[in-house]
Each structure stands twice: as structure tokens, then as C-alpha cells.
Amino acid sequence: MGYDPLTDEQREIRDLVRTLARERVAPRAAEIDKKGEFPWDMVELFREHELFGLPFEEQYGGTGTGALMVLVAVEELSKVCATTGLIMAVQELGSLGIKLAGTDAQKERFLPRLASGEWLAAYALTEPGSGSDSAAMRTEARLDGDEYVINGGKRFITNAGVAGLYVVFAKTDPESGHSGISAFVVEAETPGFEVGRIEPKMGIKGSTTGEIFFNDMRIPADNLLGEEGDGFKIAMRILDRSRPGIAAQGLGLAQGATDYALEYAKTRETMGKPIAQHQLISGMLADMETKCEAARGLLYKTGLMIDEDAPDSELTKISAMTKLYCTDVAMEVTTDAVQILGGYGYMQEYPVERMMRDAKITQIYEGTNQIQRLVIAREMVKEQRGSLLAGVG
Ligand SMILES: Cc1cc2nc3c(=O)[nH]c(=O)nc-3n(C[C@H](O)[C@H](O)[C@H](O)COP(=O)(O)OP(=O)(O)OC[C@H]3O[C@@H](n4cnc5c(N)ncnc54)[C@H](O)[C@@H]3O)c2cc1C
């Protein structure tokens, strides 16, 4: 069902993930949400079925099946549990810095432990005074012999306290804005690395979101990704390729909610017939399904473009559009699913209540949807389209 440009091998993996999602993840989703505890059993499930290998090349212990496959896996998992889908999306997010900017030696040092799932990964950009405005970050890194000394802290970091490896952004030139930022690989065991408060939150409750601190933390100079001052560029190149992962989480939520609302509408009767036969409900279902399919078309196109090594100049805009559209669809469609279930939709006993809460974060993290709109408009203004205004006036 739905748009499917996958190869036979990718389809096989999708079917495996779909089966695991239905049989092993779905029965745990409500409990993960209720307890708000990080689901290590889901990590174990991924390890057992080698799913952590999906974002990685074969030479580093991965499956070499590409970016589209990762998106499809995130979508399938998020149909039943957005917290579990996020584990896959963040393994990609936290590894992309090394994949895009790492030397061969850095890749050999770090990627195999991420591909096996021995380590979970995290991406640490945001600070208390620096979310949308990353140039305002205060964390500093100073070169001292063959080590960097890092001081400062990050906030709202997914996988805080559970990740084994963090890609951390810090100012090597505090006087400069974007051009003063550098990117580093930090192992969780490093002395001076501390995990602070883990935030209670509205949705994706099993995922940890927390503070991390660096107190005179020393890391080898070899852990610098790219050159000093490359950090902002690396952060943005990562986001161009990771935002589709959040889009996939949004699409999974939207499709999962649509599927649930459809089943419900076929069996719940009012005024002598199933509510699916009332036109106002069937019209909502049709809109929900259409939005999901449009979102899927955009998402898979972006996945294919990443796999075809499309240049950054093309990826930035399509990736922002994909994140914006799929996650706005997630919010609209999960809200409609709650409406279709009526009072039952508002009850914790039914999964659409959780899906609606989980959908909200997809419009906020990895760049809010306002920021996506700014990015899209900025790229549009840069494009040379030929003027339609010639001859007017
Ligand atoms: C659950 C969760 C997980 C997260 N995981 C991570 C993670 O793993 N790693 C990480 O680095 N960060 C993470 N974040 C941080 C997240 O990316 C930021 O919260 C987000 O980018 C917004 O930054 P902010 O919260 O500082 O909001 P602000 O930047 O203060 O924005 C506040 C509001 O103003 C709007 N706004 C800001 N600037 C503009 C502008 N120029 N034009 C128009 N509107 C604007 C925003 O859209 C928003 O509505 C996470 C956040 C949450 C809540």
C-alpha cells in the first residue's frame, strides 16, 4: 500500500521491520509512554535483528542499504511507537557528523560500535540560550597540546544519559559567530562529562531529553571533525540529511493514526450505521490518507536524492520542505484521528491520544517549522527561475 520505490532487498528489510513493529514494538508502546523510561528492551530488539546497521556502510559493520531504507524503518516503527522510531532516527543523526566529516581513521574508530548498537549516538547543538540561533552558543573548546579542553553545557539533548557517543558543537573562536564553531566526538566515559537533569515532557516520553555538562573535559585533538571553524557547516549538512528522519517519524505517526481511526470508524456505529459511512467522517478519512500519501511521496523522493548524492544546494530546500510538510501532516492527522474516535480518542486507553502528543515534538525539534519555512524561502530567493515579471507594467 502506498508509494514504494524500494528494491527487493529494501522491501524485505521493510517487511521485517514492519513485522517487528507490529509484534514486538506495538504491545510495548503504551507502557513506554506511561512509565516514561528509556526502552532498553527496544534497543536489545534492534541489536538482535541488526537494525542499528541500517544507517551504515558495510565496511563499518552496517547493511549498506542507504538513507531511504532508514527513513522507511523510522516510518514503520513510528506507526506504532514514536519513541522507538526516534531511537533509529537519532542513531542516524548522531552518526552523520562522523560519516560526513570524519577521516577514515575516525570512521574506523567510531562507526562499528554505532553500527552494532553497542553505542547509542547523540547530537549536541542546543544550549539554554541557543536553540534556533546556534551562533549564540557559549560552550568553548580550547586546544592545549594534543588535547581540546571543553567547558560549557548543552540542553534538550536526545539520548542524554543513554548515548555512548555524542557529537558536540563548541566555539573554538568565541569572538566569531558561525565561523567560530567546531564539531567534536565525545565519548560518554570521558572524565569531566556529566549528565544533568532529564526533562519530563508532553510526548515521546520514553526518549531521554536532557542536559549534559563539560567541566574541563579533555578529549584527544584527533576527535575534532573536519577543521576548526567547520562546525556550523557540518551541523547544517547533518540536518539536511537528518531532518527527513523526523519527517519519517511524523509520517509514521500520521499513517498509524489514520489506520487506527479507519478501523475504529468501520466498527463504531451511530444513528444506525458505522461512522465511516457518515460523509463528514469519510471525508476526514480521505483527507488524512491523502495527506499521508503526499507526505510519503516527498519523503521518499528526498531519501532517493540523499542516496543519489544530490548536492547540498538541492538537499537543503527539499529536506526542509519534507520536514515541514510531513510533521505538519502528523499534527493535523493525529488531531483528526482523536476527533474521529470522539470521547474515546481523548482517553489514554486508545493510542491516538498518545500519537497526538507525540506528533507535537516533530514540529519543534531539528529546527522548528518556522525555521524550516525560513530555510525554504531563503533557498527560493537564491534560485534563478527566470522572471515572470518581464514585460509587466
Ligand atoms: C524533546 C526534544 C528533543 C530535542 N533533541 C535535541 C537534540 O538531540 N539535539 C539538539 O541539539 N537539540 C535538541 N532539541 C532542541 C531543539 O532542536 C530546539 O528546542 C529547537 O531547535 C528550538 O529551539 P528553542 O527551544 O531554543 O526555541 P527558540 O529558538 O527560542 O524559538 C522559540 C520560538 O520562536 C520561533 N523563532 C525563533 N527564531 C525565529 C525566527 N528567526 N523567525 C521566526 N520564528 C523564530 C521558533 O520557531 C519558536 O516557535 C530537542 C528539543 C526537544 C524539545
CSV table of C-alpha atoms and ligand atoms in Angstrom, one decimal:
chain,number,residue,atom,x,y,z
A,1,MET,CA,0.0,0.0,0.0
A,2,GLY,CA,1.3,3.5,-0.8
A,3,TYR,CA,4.2,4.8,-2.9
A,4,ASP,CA,7.0,2.2,-2.9
A,5,PRO,CA,10.2,2.8,-4.9
A,6,LEU,CA,12.1,0.2,-2.8
A,7,THR,CA,14.4,-2.5,-4.2
A,8,ASP,CA,13.6,-6.2,-3.4
A,9,GLU,CA,16.3,-6.2,-0.7
A,10,GLN,CA,14.9,-3.0,0.9
A,11,ARG,CA,11.4,-4.3,0.7
A,12,GLU,CA,12.5,-7.5,2.6
A,13,ILE,CA,14.0,-5.3,5.3
A,14,ARG,CA,10.9,-3.1,5.5
A,15,ASP,CA,8.8,-6.2,5.9
A,16,LEU,CA,11.0,-7.5,8.7
A,17,VAL,CA,10.8,-4.1,10.5
A,18,ARG,CA,7.0,-3.9,9.9
A,19,THR,CA,6.6,-7.4,11.5
A,20,LEU,CA,8.8,-6.5,14.4
A,21,ALA,CA,6.9,-3.2,14.8
A,22,ARG,CA,3.5,-5.0,14.9
A,23,GLU,CA,4.5,-8.0,17.0
A,24,ARG,CA,7.2,-6.7,19.4
A,25,VAL,CA,7.0,-2.8,19.5
A,26,ALA,CA,3.3,-2.1,19.4
A,27,PRO,CA,2.5,-4.1,22.5
A,28,ARG,CA,5.0,-2.1,24.5
A,29,ALA,CA,4.1,1.4,23.2
A,30,ALA,CA,1.5,2.4,25.8
A,31,GLU,CA,3.7,1.2,28.7
A,32,ILE,CA,6.8,3.0,27.4
A,33,ASP,CA,4.7,6.2,27.3
A,34,LYS,CA,3.2,5.6,30.7
A,35,LYS,CA,6.4,4.8,32.5
A,36,GLY,CA,8.5,7.4,30.7
A,37,GLU,CA,11.5,5.1,31.0
A,38,PHE,CA,14.0,4.6,28.2
A,39,PRO,CA,13.1,1.3,26.5
A,40,TRP,CA,16.3,-0.7,26.6
A,41,ASP,CA,14.3,-3.7,25.5
A,42,MET,CA,13.7,-2.0,22.2
A,43,VAL,CA,17.5,-1.3,21.9
A,44,GLU,CA,18.0,-5.0,22.5
A,45,LEU,CA,15.5,-5.9,19.8
A,46,PHE,CA,17.3,-3.6,17.3
A,47,ARG,CA,20.6,-5.2,18.3
A,48,GLU,CA,19.2,-8.7,18.0
A,49,HIS,CA,17.9,-8.0,14.4
A,50,GLU,CA,20.9,-5.9,13.4
A,51,LEU,CA,18.7,-2.9,12.8
A,52,PHE,CA,21.4,-0.4,14.1
A,53,GLY,CA,23.4,-1.4,11.0
A,54,LEU,CA,20.8,0.3,8.7
A,55,PRO,CA,22.5,3.8,8.7
A,56,PHE,CA,26.0,2.4,8.0
A,57,GLU,CA,28.1,1.2,5.1
A,58,GLU,CA,29.1,-2.5,5.1
A,59,GLN,CA,32.8,-1.7,5.7
A,60,TYR,CA,31.9,-0.3,9.1
A,61,GLY,CA,29.6,-3.2,10.0
A,62,GLY,CA,26.4,-1.8,8.5
A,63,THR,CA,23.9,-3.1,5.9
A,64,GLY,CA,24.9,-0.5,3.2
A,65,THR,CA,21.2,-0.2,2.3
A,66,GLY,CA,21.1,3.6,2.2
A,67,ALA,CA,19.2,6.6,3.6
A,68,LEU,CA,15.8,5.8,2.1
A,69,MET,CA,15.8,2.5,3.9
A,70,VAL,CA,16.5,4.2,7.3
A,71,LEU,CA,13.5,6.5,6.6
A,72,VAL,CA,11.3,3.6,5.8
A,73,ALA,CA,12.4,1.9,9.0
A,74,VAL,CA,11.7,5.0,11.1
A,75,GLU,CA,8.3,5.3,9.5
A,76,GLU,CA,7.3,1.7,10.2
A,77,LEU,CA,8.4,1.9,13.8
A,78,SER,CA,6.8,5.3,14.4
A,79,LYS,CA,3.4,3.9,13.1
A,80,VAL,CA,3.2,2.1,16.4
A,81,CYS,CA,5.7,3.9,18.7
A,82,ALA,CA,7.3,7.2,18.0
A,83,THR,CA,9.8,6.8,20.9
A,84,THR,CA,11.1,3.6,19.3
A,85,GLY,CA,11.2,5.2,15.8
A,86,LEU,CA,13.2,8.0,17.3
A,87,ILE,CA,15.9,5.6,18.5
A,88,MET,CA,16.6,4.7,14.9
A,89,ALA,CA,16.4,8.4,13.7
A,90,VAL,CA,18.8,9.6,16.3
A,91,GLN,CA,21.3,6.8,15.6
A,92,GLU,CA,21.5,8.4,12.2
A,93,LEU,CA,21.5,12.0,13.5
A,94,GLY,CA,24.3,11.3,16.0
A,95,SER,CA,26.5,9.4,13.4
A,96,LEU,CA,26.1,11.7,10.4
A,97,GLY,CA,28.8,14.1,11.6
A,98,ILE,CA,31.4,11.3,11.5
A,99,LYS,CA,30.0,9.9,8.2
A,100,LEU,CA,30.1,13.3,6.5
A,101,ALA,CA,33.2,14.9,8.0
A,102,GLY,CA,35.2,12.1,9.7
A,103,THR,CA,38.6,10.9,8.5
A,104,ASP,CA,39.0,7.2,7.6
A,105,ALA,CA,40.7,6.7,11.0
A,106,GLN,CA,37.8,8.4,12.8
A,107,LYS,CA,35.2,6.3,10.9
A,108,GLU,CA,37.1,3.1,11.8
A,109,ARG,CA,37.4,4.1,15.5
A,110,PHE,CA,33.7,5.1,16.0
A,111,LEU,CA,31.3,3.7,13.4
A,112,PRO,CA,31.5,0.0,14.0
A,113,ARG,CA,30.4,0.4,17.7
A,114,LEU,CA,27.4,2.5,16.4
A,115,ALA,CA,26.5,0.1,13.7
A,116,SER,CA,26.4,-2.8,16.1
A,117,GLY,CA,24.3,-0.8,18.6
A,118,GLU,CA,26.9,-1.2,21.3
A,119,TRP,CA,26.8,2.6,21.5
A,120,LEU,CA,23.8,4.8,21.0
A,121,ALA,CA,24.6,8.2,19.4
A,122,ALA,CA,23.6,11.8,20.2
A,123,TYR,CA,23.8,15.2,18.6
A,124,ALA,CA,24.5,18.1,20.9
A,125,LEU,CA,24.0,21.5,19.4
A,126,THR,CA,21.3,23.2,21.6
A,127,GLU,CA,22.1,25.3,24.7
A,128,PRO,CA,19.8,27.2,27.1
A,129,GLY,CA,20.4,30.5,25.2
A,130,SER,CA,20.9,28.9,21.7
A,131,GLY,CA,18.2,26.9,20.0
A,132,SER,CA,17.2,28.3,16.7
A,133,ASP,CA,20.2,30.7,17.0
A,134,SER,CA,23.1,28.3,17.1
A,135,ALA,CA,25.7,31.1,16.6
A,136,ALA,CA,24.8,32.2,20.2
A,137,MET,CA,26.3,29.1,21.8
A,138,ARG,CA,28.6,29.6,24.8
A,139,THR,CA,30.3,26.2,25.1
A,140,GLU,CA,34.0,26.6,24.4
A,141,ALA,CA,36.8,24.3,23.3
A,142,ARG,CA,40.5,25.3,23.7
A,143,LEU,CA,43.4,23.5,22.2
A,144,ASP,CA,46.0,22.5,24.8
A,145,GLY,CA,48.9,20.4,23.4
A,146,ASP,CA,47.3,17.4,21.7
A,147,GLU,CA,44.0,17.8,23.5
A,148,TYR,CA,41.0,20.0,23.5
A,149,VAL,CA,39.6,21.2,26.8
A,150,ILE,CA,35.9,21.7,26.6
A,151,ASN,CA,33.8,23.8,29.1
A,152,GLY,CA,30.1,24.5,28.9
A,153,GLY,CA,26.9,22.6,28.6
A,154,LYS,CA,24.0,21.6,26.3
A,155,ARG,CA,20.3,21.3,26.9
A,156,PHE,CA,17.4,19.2,25.4
A,157,ILE,CA,19.8,16.5,24.1
A,158,THR,CA,18.0,13.4,22.9
A,159,ASN,CA,19.7,10.2,24.3
A,160,ALA,CA,21.3,12.2,27.1
A,161,GLY,CA,22.5,9.7,29.7
A,162,VAL,CA,22.0,6.6,27.4
A,163,ALA,CA,24.3,7.5,24.5
A,164,GLY,CA,27.8,6.2,24.4
A,165,LEU,CA,29.0,8.9,21.9
A,166,TYR,CA,28.0,12.5,21.4
A,167,VAL,CA,28.8,14.8,18.5
A,168,VAL,CA,29.3,18.1,20.4
A,169,PHE,CA,29.5,21.6,18.9
A,170,ALA,CA,31.6,24.2,20.7
A,171,LYS,CA,33.2,27.6,19.9
A,172,THR,CA,37.0,27.3,19.2
A,173,ASP,CA,36.8,31.0,18.4
A,174,PRO,CA,34.4,32.6,20.9
A,175,GLU,CA,34.6,36.0,19.3
A,176,SER,CA,33.2,34.8,16.0
A,177,GLY,CA,29.7,33.7,15.2
A,178,HIS,CA,29.0,30.7,13.0
A,179,SER,CA,32.6,30.6,11.8
A,180,GLY,CA,33.9,30.1,15.3
A,181,ILE,CA,32.0,26.8,15.8
A,182,SER,CA,33.8,23.4,15.7
A,183,ALA,CA,32.5,19.8,15.9
A,184,PHE,CA,33.9,17.1,18.2
A,185,VAL,CA,33.3,13.5,19.0
A,186,VAL,CA,32.9,12.9,22.8
A,187,GLU,CA,32.7,9.5,24.4
A,188,ALA,CA,30.4,9.4,27.4
A,189,GLU,CA,33.1,7.9,29.6
A,190,THR,CA,35.3,11.0,29.3
A,191,PRO,CA,36.2,12.5,32.7
A,192,GLY,CA,34.6,15.9,33.0
A,193,PHE,CA,31.5,14.8,31.1
A,194,GLU,CA,28.3,14.9,33.2
A,195,VAL,CA,24.6,14.2,32.6
A,196,GLY,CA,22.3,16.7,34.3
A,197,ARG,CA,18.5,16.9,34.5
A,198,ILE,CA,16.4,14.6,32.3
A,199,GLU,CA,13.2,16.6,31.4
A,200,PRO,CA,9.7,15.3,31.9
A,201,LYS,CA,7.7,16.1,28.8
A,202,MET,CA,4.5,16.0,26.8
A,203,GLY,CA,5.2,13.1,24.4
A,204,ILE,CA,7.9,10.7,23.2
A,205,LYS,CA,8.2,10.0,27.0
A,206,GLY,CA,10.5,7.0,26.7
A,207,SER,CA,13.1,9.0,24.9
A,208,THR,CA,15.5,10.9,27.2
A,209,THR,CA,15.9,14.6,26.7
A,210,GLY,CA,18.4,16.1,29.0
A,211,GLU,CA,21.3,18.4,29.9
A,212,ILE,CA,24.9,17.5,29.5
A,213,PHE,CA,27.8,19.4,31.0
A,214,PHE,CA,31.5,19.6,30.2
A,215,ASN,CA,33.8,20.6,33.1
A,216,ASP,CA,37.4,20.9,31.9
A,217,MET,CA,36.7,17.9,29.8
A,218,ARG,CA,39.8,16.8,27.9
A,219,ILE,CA,39.4,15.0,24.6
A,220,PRO,CA,42.1,14.0,22.1
A,221,ALA,CA,42.7,16.6,19.4
A,222,ASP,CA,42.0,13.7,17.0
A,223,ASN,CA,38.4,13.9,17.9
A,224,LEU,CA,37.9,17.2,16.0
A,225,LEU,CA,35.6,16.6,13.0
A,226,GLY,CA,36.9,18.5,9.9
A,227,GLU,CA,38.9,21.7,10.6
A,228,GLU,CA,38.4,24.2,13.3
A,229,GLY,CA,35.6,26.5,12.3
A,230,ASP,CA,33.8,23.9,10.1
A,231,GLY,CA,31.3,23.1,12.9
A,232,PHE,CA,28.4,25.1,11.7
A,233,LYS,CA,28.7,23.9,8.2
A,234,ILE,CA,28.9,20.3,9.5
A,235,ALA,CA,25.8,20.9,11.7
A,236,MET,CA,23.8,22.1,8.8
A,237,ARG,CA,24.9,19.3,6.4
A,238,ILE,CA,23.9,16.8,9.1
A,239,LEU,CA,20.5,18.5,9.5
A,240,ASP,CA,19.9,18.4,5.7
A,241,ARG,CA,20.2,14.6,6.0
A,242,SER,CA,18.6,14.0,9.4
A,243,ARG,CA,15.5,16.2,9.1
A,244,PRO,CA,13.9,13.6,6.8
A,245,GLY,CA,14.3,11.2,9.7
A,246,ILE,CA,12.0,13.4,11.8
A,247,ALA,CA,9.7,13.7,8.8
A,248,ALA,CA,9.6,9.9,8.7
A,249,GLN,CA,8.7,9.8,12.4
A,250,GLY,CA,5.9,12.3,11.6
A,251,LEU,CA,4.6,10.3,8.6
A,252,GLY,CA,4.7,7.1,10.7
A,253,LEU,CA,2.6,8.8,13.4
A,254,ALA,CA,0.1,10.1,10.8
A,255,GLN,CA,-0.3,6.8,9.0
A,256,GLY,CA,-0.5,4.9,12.2
A,257,ALA,CA,-3.3,7.2,13.4
A,258,THR,CA,-5.1,7.0,10.1
A,259,ASP,CA,-5.0,3.2,10.1
A,260,TYR,CA,-6.3,3.1,13.7
A,261,ALA,CA,-9.1,5.7,13.0
A,262,LEU,CA,-10.2,3.8,9.9
A,263,GLU,CA,-10.6,0.5,11.8
A,264,TYR,CA,-12.5,2.3,14.5
A,265,ALA,CA,-14.8,4.1,12.1
A,266,LYS,CA,-15.7,0.8,10.4
A,267,THR,CA,-16.9,-0.7,13.6
A,268,ARG,CA,-18.3,2.2,15.7
A,269,GLU,CA,-22.0,2.7,14.9
A,270,THR,CA,-24.1,5.8,15.4
A,271,MET,CA,-27.6,6.5,14.0
A,272,GLY,CA,-27.8,3.0,12.7
A,273,LYS,CA,-24.6,2.8,10.7
A,274,PRO,CA,-20.8,2.7,11.0
A,275,ILE,CA,-19.4,6.2,11.4
A,276,ALA,CA,-17.2,5.5,8.4
A,277,GLN,CA,-20.4,5.8,6.4
A,278,HIS,CA,-21.2,9.3,7.6
A,279,GLN,CA,-19.9,11.6,5.0
A,280,LEU,CA,-18.3,14.1,7.4
A,281,ILE,CA,-16.2,11.2,8.8
A,282,SER,CA,-15.4,9.6,5.5
A,283,GLY,CA,-14.3,12.9,4.1
A,284,MET,CA,-11.9,13.3,7.1
A,285,LEU,CA,-10.5,9.8,6.5
A,286,ALA,CA,-10.0,10.6,2.8
A,287,ASP,CA,-8.1,13.8,3.6
A,288,MET,CA,-6.0,12.0,6.2
A,289,GLU,CA,-5.0,9.3,3.8
A,290,THR,CA,-4.3,11.8,1.0
A,291,LYS,CA,-2.0,13.9,3.2
A,292,CYS,CA,-0.1,10.8,4.3
A,293,GLU,CA,0.4,9.7,0.7
A,294,ALA,CA,1.6,13.2,-0.4
A,295,ALA,CA,4.0,13.3,2.6
A,296,ARG,CA,5.3,9.8,1.6
A,297,GLY,CA,6.0,11.0,-1.9
A,298,LEU,CA,8.0,13.9,-0.7
A,299,LEU,CA,9.9,11.9,2.0
A,300,TYR,CA,10.9,9.0,-0.3
A,301,LYS,CA,12.0,11.5,-3.0
A,302,THR,CA,14.3,13.1,-0.5
A,303,GLY,CA,15.6,9.7,0.6
A,304,LEU,CA,16.4,8.8,-3.0
A,305,MET,CA,18.1,12.2,-3.5
A,306,ILE,CA,20.3,11.6,-0.5
A,307,ASP,CA,21.2,8.1,-1.8
A,308,GLU,CA,22.0,9.6,-5.2
A,309,ASP,CA,24.4,12.1,-3.5
A,310,ALA,CA,22.4,15.1,-4.5
A,311,PRO,CA,24.4,18.3,-3.9
A,312,ASP,CA,23.8,20.3,-0.7
A,313,SER,CA,22.3,23.2,-2.7
A,314,GLU,CA,19.4,20.9,-3.7
A,315,LEU,CA,19.1,18.9,-0.4
A,316,THR,CA,18.7,21.9,1.9
A,317,LYS,CA,15.4,23.0,0.4
A,318,ILE,CA,13.8,19.6,-0.2
A,319,SER,CA,14.8,18.4,3.2
A,320,ALA,CA,13.3,21.4,4.9
A,321,MET,CA,10.1,21.1,2.8
A,322,THR,CA,9.9,17.4,3.7
A,323,LYS,CA,10.3,18.0,7.5
A,324,LEU,CA,7.8,20.9,7.4
A,325,TYR,CA,5.2,19.0,5.4
A,326,CYS,CA,5.4,15.6,7.0
A,327,THR,CA,5.4,17.0,10.5
A,328,ASP,CA,2.5,19.4,9.9
A,329,VAL,CA,0.6,16.5,8.5
A,330,ALA,CA,1.5,14.5,11.6
A,331,MET,CA,-0.1,17.1,13.8
A,332,GLU,CA,-3.2,17.6,11.7
A,333,VAL,CA,-3.9,13.9,11.0
A,334,THR,CA,-3.3,12.7,14.6
A,335,THR,CA,-5.7,15.5,15.8
A,336,ASP,CA,-8.3,14.4,13.3
A,337,ALA,CA,-7.8,10.8,14.4
A,338,VAL,CA,-8.6,11.8,18.0
A,339,GLN,CA,-11.7,13.6,16.7
A,340,ILE,CA,-12.9,10.5,14.8
A,341,LEU,CA,-12.7,8.4,17.9
A,342,GLY,CA,-14.8,11.0,19.8
A,343,GLY,CA,-14.6,10.8,23.6
A,344,TYR,CA,-12.6,7.6,23.3
A,345,GLY,CA,-10.0,9.4,21.3
A,346,TYR,CA,-9.3,11.6,24.3
A,347,MET,CA,-8.7,8.6,26.6
A,348,GLN,CA,-5.3,7.1,27.3
A,349,GLU,CA,-6.8,3.7,26.7
A,350,TYR,CA,-6.6,4.4,22.9
A,351,PRO,CA,-3.3,5.0,21.1
A,352,VAL,CA,-4.4,8.1,19.1
A,353,GLU,CA,-4.2,10.2,22.3
A,354,ARG,CA,-0.5,9.3,22.6
A,355,MET,CA,0.1,9.8,18.9
A,356,MET,CA,-1.3,13.3,19.0
A,357,ARG,CA,1.0,14.2,22.0
A,358,ASP,CA,4.0,12.6,20.2
A,359,ALA,CA,3.3,14.4,17.0
A,360,LYS,CA,3.8,17.8,18.5
A,361,ILE,CA,7.5,17.5,19.0
A,362,THR,CA,8.1,16.7,15.3
A,363,GLN,CA,7.1,20.3,14.5
A,364,ILE,CA,9.7,21.6,17.1
A,365,TYR,CA,13.0,19.7,17.1
A,366,GLU,CA,15.7,19.6,14.4
A,367,GLY,CA,14.7,23.1,13.6
A,368,THR,CA,11.2,24.4,14.3
A,369,ASN,CA,8.8,24.5,11.4
A,370,GLN,CA,9.1,28.3,11.4
A,371,ILE,CA,12.8,27.8,10.8
A,372,GLN,CA,12.1,25.3,8.0
A,373,ARG,CA,9.9,28.0,6.4
A,374,LEU,CA,12.8,30.5,6.6
A,375,VAL,CA,15.2,28.0,5.1
A,376,ILE,CA,12.8,27.2,2.2
A,377,ALA,CA,12.1,30.9,1.5
A,378,ARG,CA,15.8,31.7,1.6
A,379,GLU,CA,16.6,28.9,-0.9
A,380,MET,CA,13.8,30.1,-3.2
A,381,VAL,CA,15.1,33.7,-3.2
A,382,LYS,CA,18.6,32.3,-4.2
A,383,GLU,CA,17.2,30.4,-7.2
A,384,GLN,CA,17.4,31.7,-10.7
A,385,ARG,CA,14.0,31.0,-12.2
A,386,GLY,CA,13.7,33.5,-15.0
A,387,SER,CA,11.4,36.4,-14.4
A,388,LEU,CA,7.7,36.2,-15.0
A,389,LEU,CA,7.6,39.9,-14.4
A,390,ALA,CA,9.3,40.8,-17.7
A,391,GLY,CA,7.1,42.9,-19.8
A,392,VAL,CA,4.6,43.6,-17.0
A,393,GLY,CA,3.7,47.2,-16.2
B,1,LIG,C1,12.2,16.7,23.0
B,1,LIG,C2,13.3,17.5,22.4
B,1,LIG,C3,14.4,16.8,21.9
B,1,LIG,C4,15.5,17.6,21.4
B,1,LIG,N1,16.6,16.9,20.9
B,1,LIG,C5,17.7,17.7,20.6
B,1,LIG,C6,18.9,17.0,20.3
B,1,LIG,O1,19.0,15.8,20.3
B,1,LIG,N2,20.0,17.8,20.0
B,1,LIG,C7,19.9,19.2,20.0
B,1,LIG,O2,20.9,19.8,19.7
B,1,LIG,N3,18.7,19.8,20.2
B,1,LIG,C8,17.6,19.1,20.6
B,1,LIG,N4,16.5,19.7,20.9
B,1,LIG,C9,16.4,21.2,20.8
B,1,LIG,C10,15.5,21.7,19.7
B,1,LIG,O3,16.1,21.5,18.4
B,1,LIG,C11,15.2,23.2,20.0
B,1,LIG,O4,14.4,23.2,21.1
B,1,LIG,C12,14.6,23.9,18.8
B,1,LIG,O5,15.5,24.0,17.7
B,1,LIG,C13,14.1,25.3,19.2
B,1,LIG,O6,15.0,26.0,19.9
B,1,LIG,P1,14.5,26.7,21.2
B,1,LIG,O7,13.8,25.7,22.1
B,1,LIG,O8,15.6,27.4,21.9
B,1,LIG,O9,13.4,27.8,20.8
B,1,LIG,P2,13.7,29.3,20.3
B,1,LIG,O10,14.8,29.3,19.3
B,1,LIG,O11,13.8,30.1,21.5
B,1,LIG,O12,12.4,29.6,19.5
B,1,LIG,C14,11.2,30.0,20.2
B,1,LIG,C15,10.1,30.2,19.1
B,1,LIG,O13,10.5,31.3,18.3
B,1,LIG,C16,10.5,30.9,16.9
B,1,LIG,N5,11.6,31.5,16.3
B,1,LIG,C17,12.9,31.5,16.6
B,1,LIG,N6,13.7,32.2,15.8
B,1,LIG,C18,12.8,32.7,14.8
B,1,LIG,C19,13.0,33.4,13.6
B,1,LIG,N7,14.2,33.9,13.2
B,1,LIG,N8,11.9,33.6,12.8
B,1,LIG,C20,10.6,33.1,13.2
B,1,LIG,N9,10.5,32.4,14.3
B,1,LIG,C21,11.5,32.2,15.1
B,1,LIG,C22,10.7,29.4,17.0
B,1,LIG,O14,10.1,28.7,15.8
B,1,LIG,C23,9.8,29.0,18.2
B,1,LIG,O15,8.5,29.0,17.9
B,1,LIG,C24,15.4,19.0,21.4
B,1,LIG,C25,14.2,19.6,21.9
B,1,LIG,C26,13.2,18.9,22.4
B,1,LIG,C27,12.0,19.6,23.0
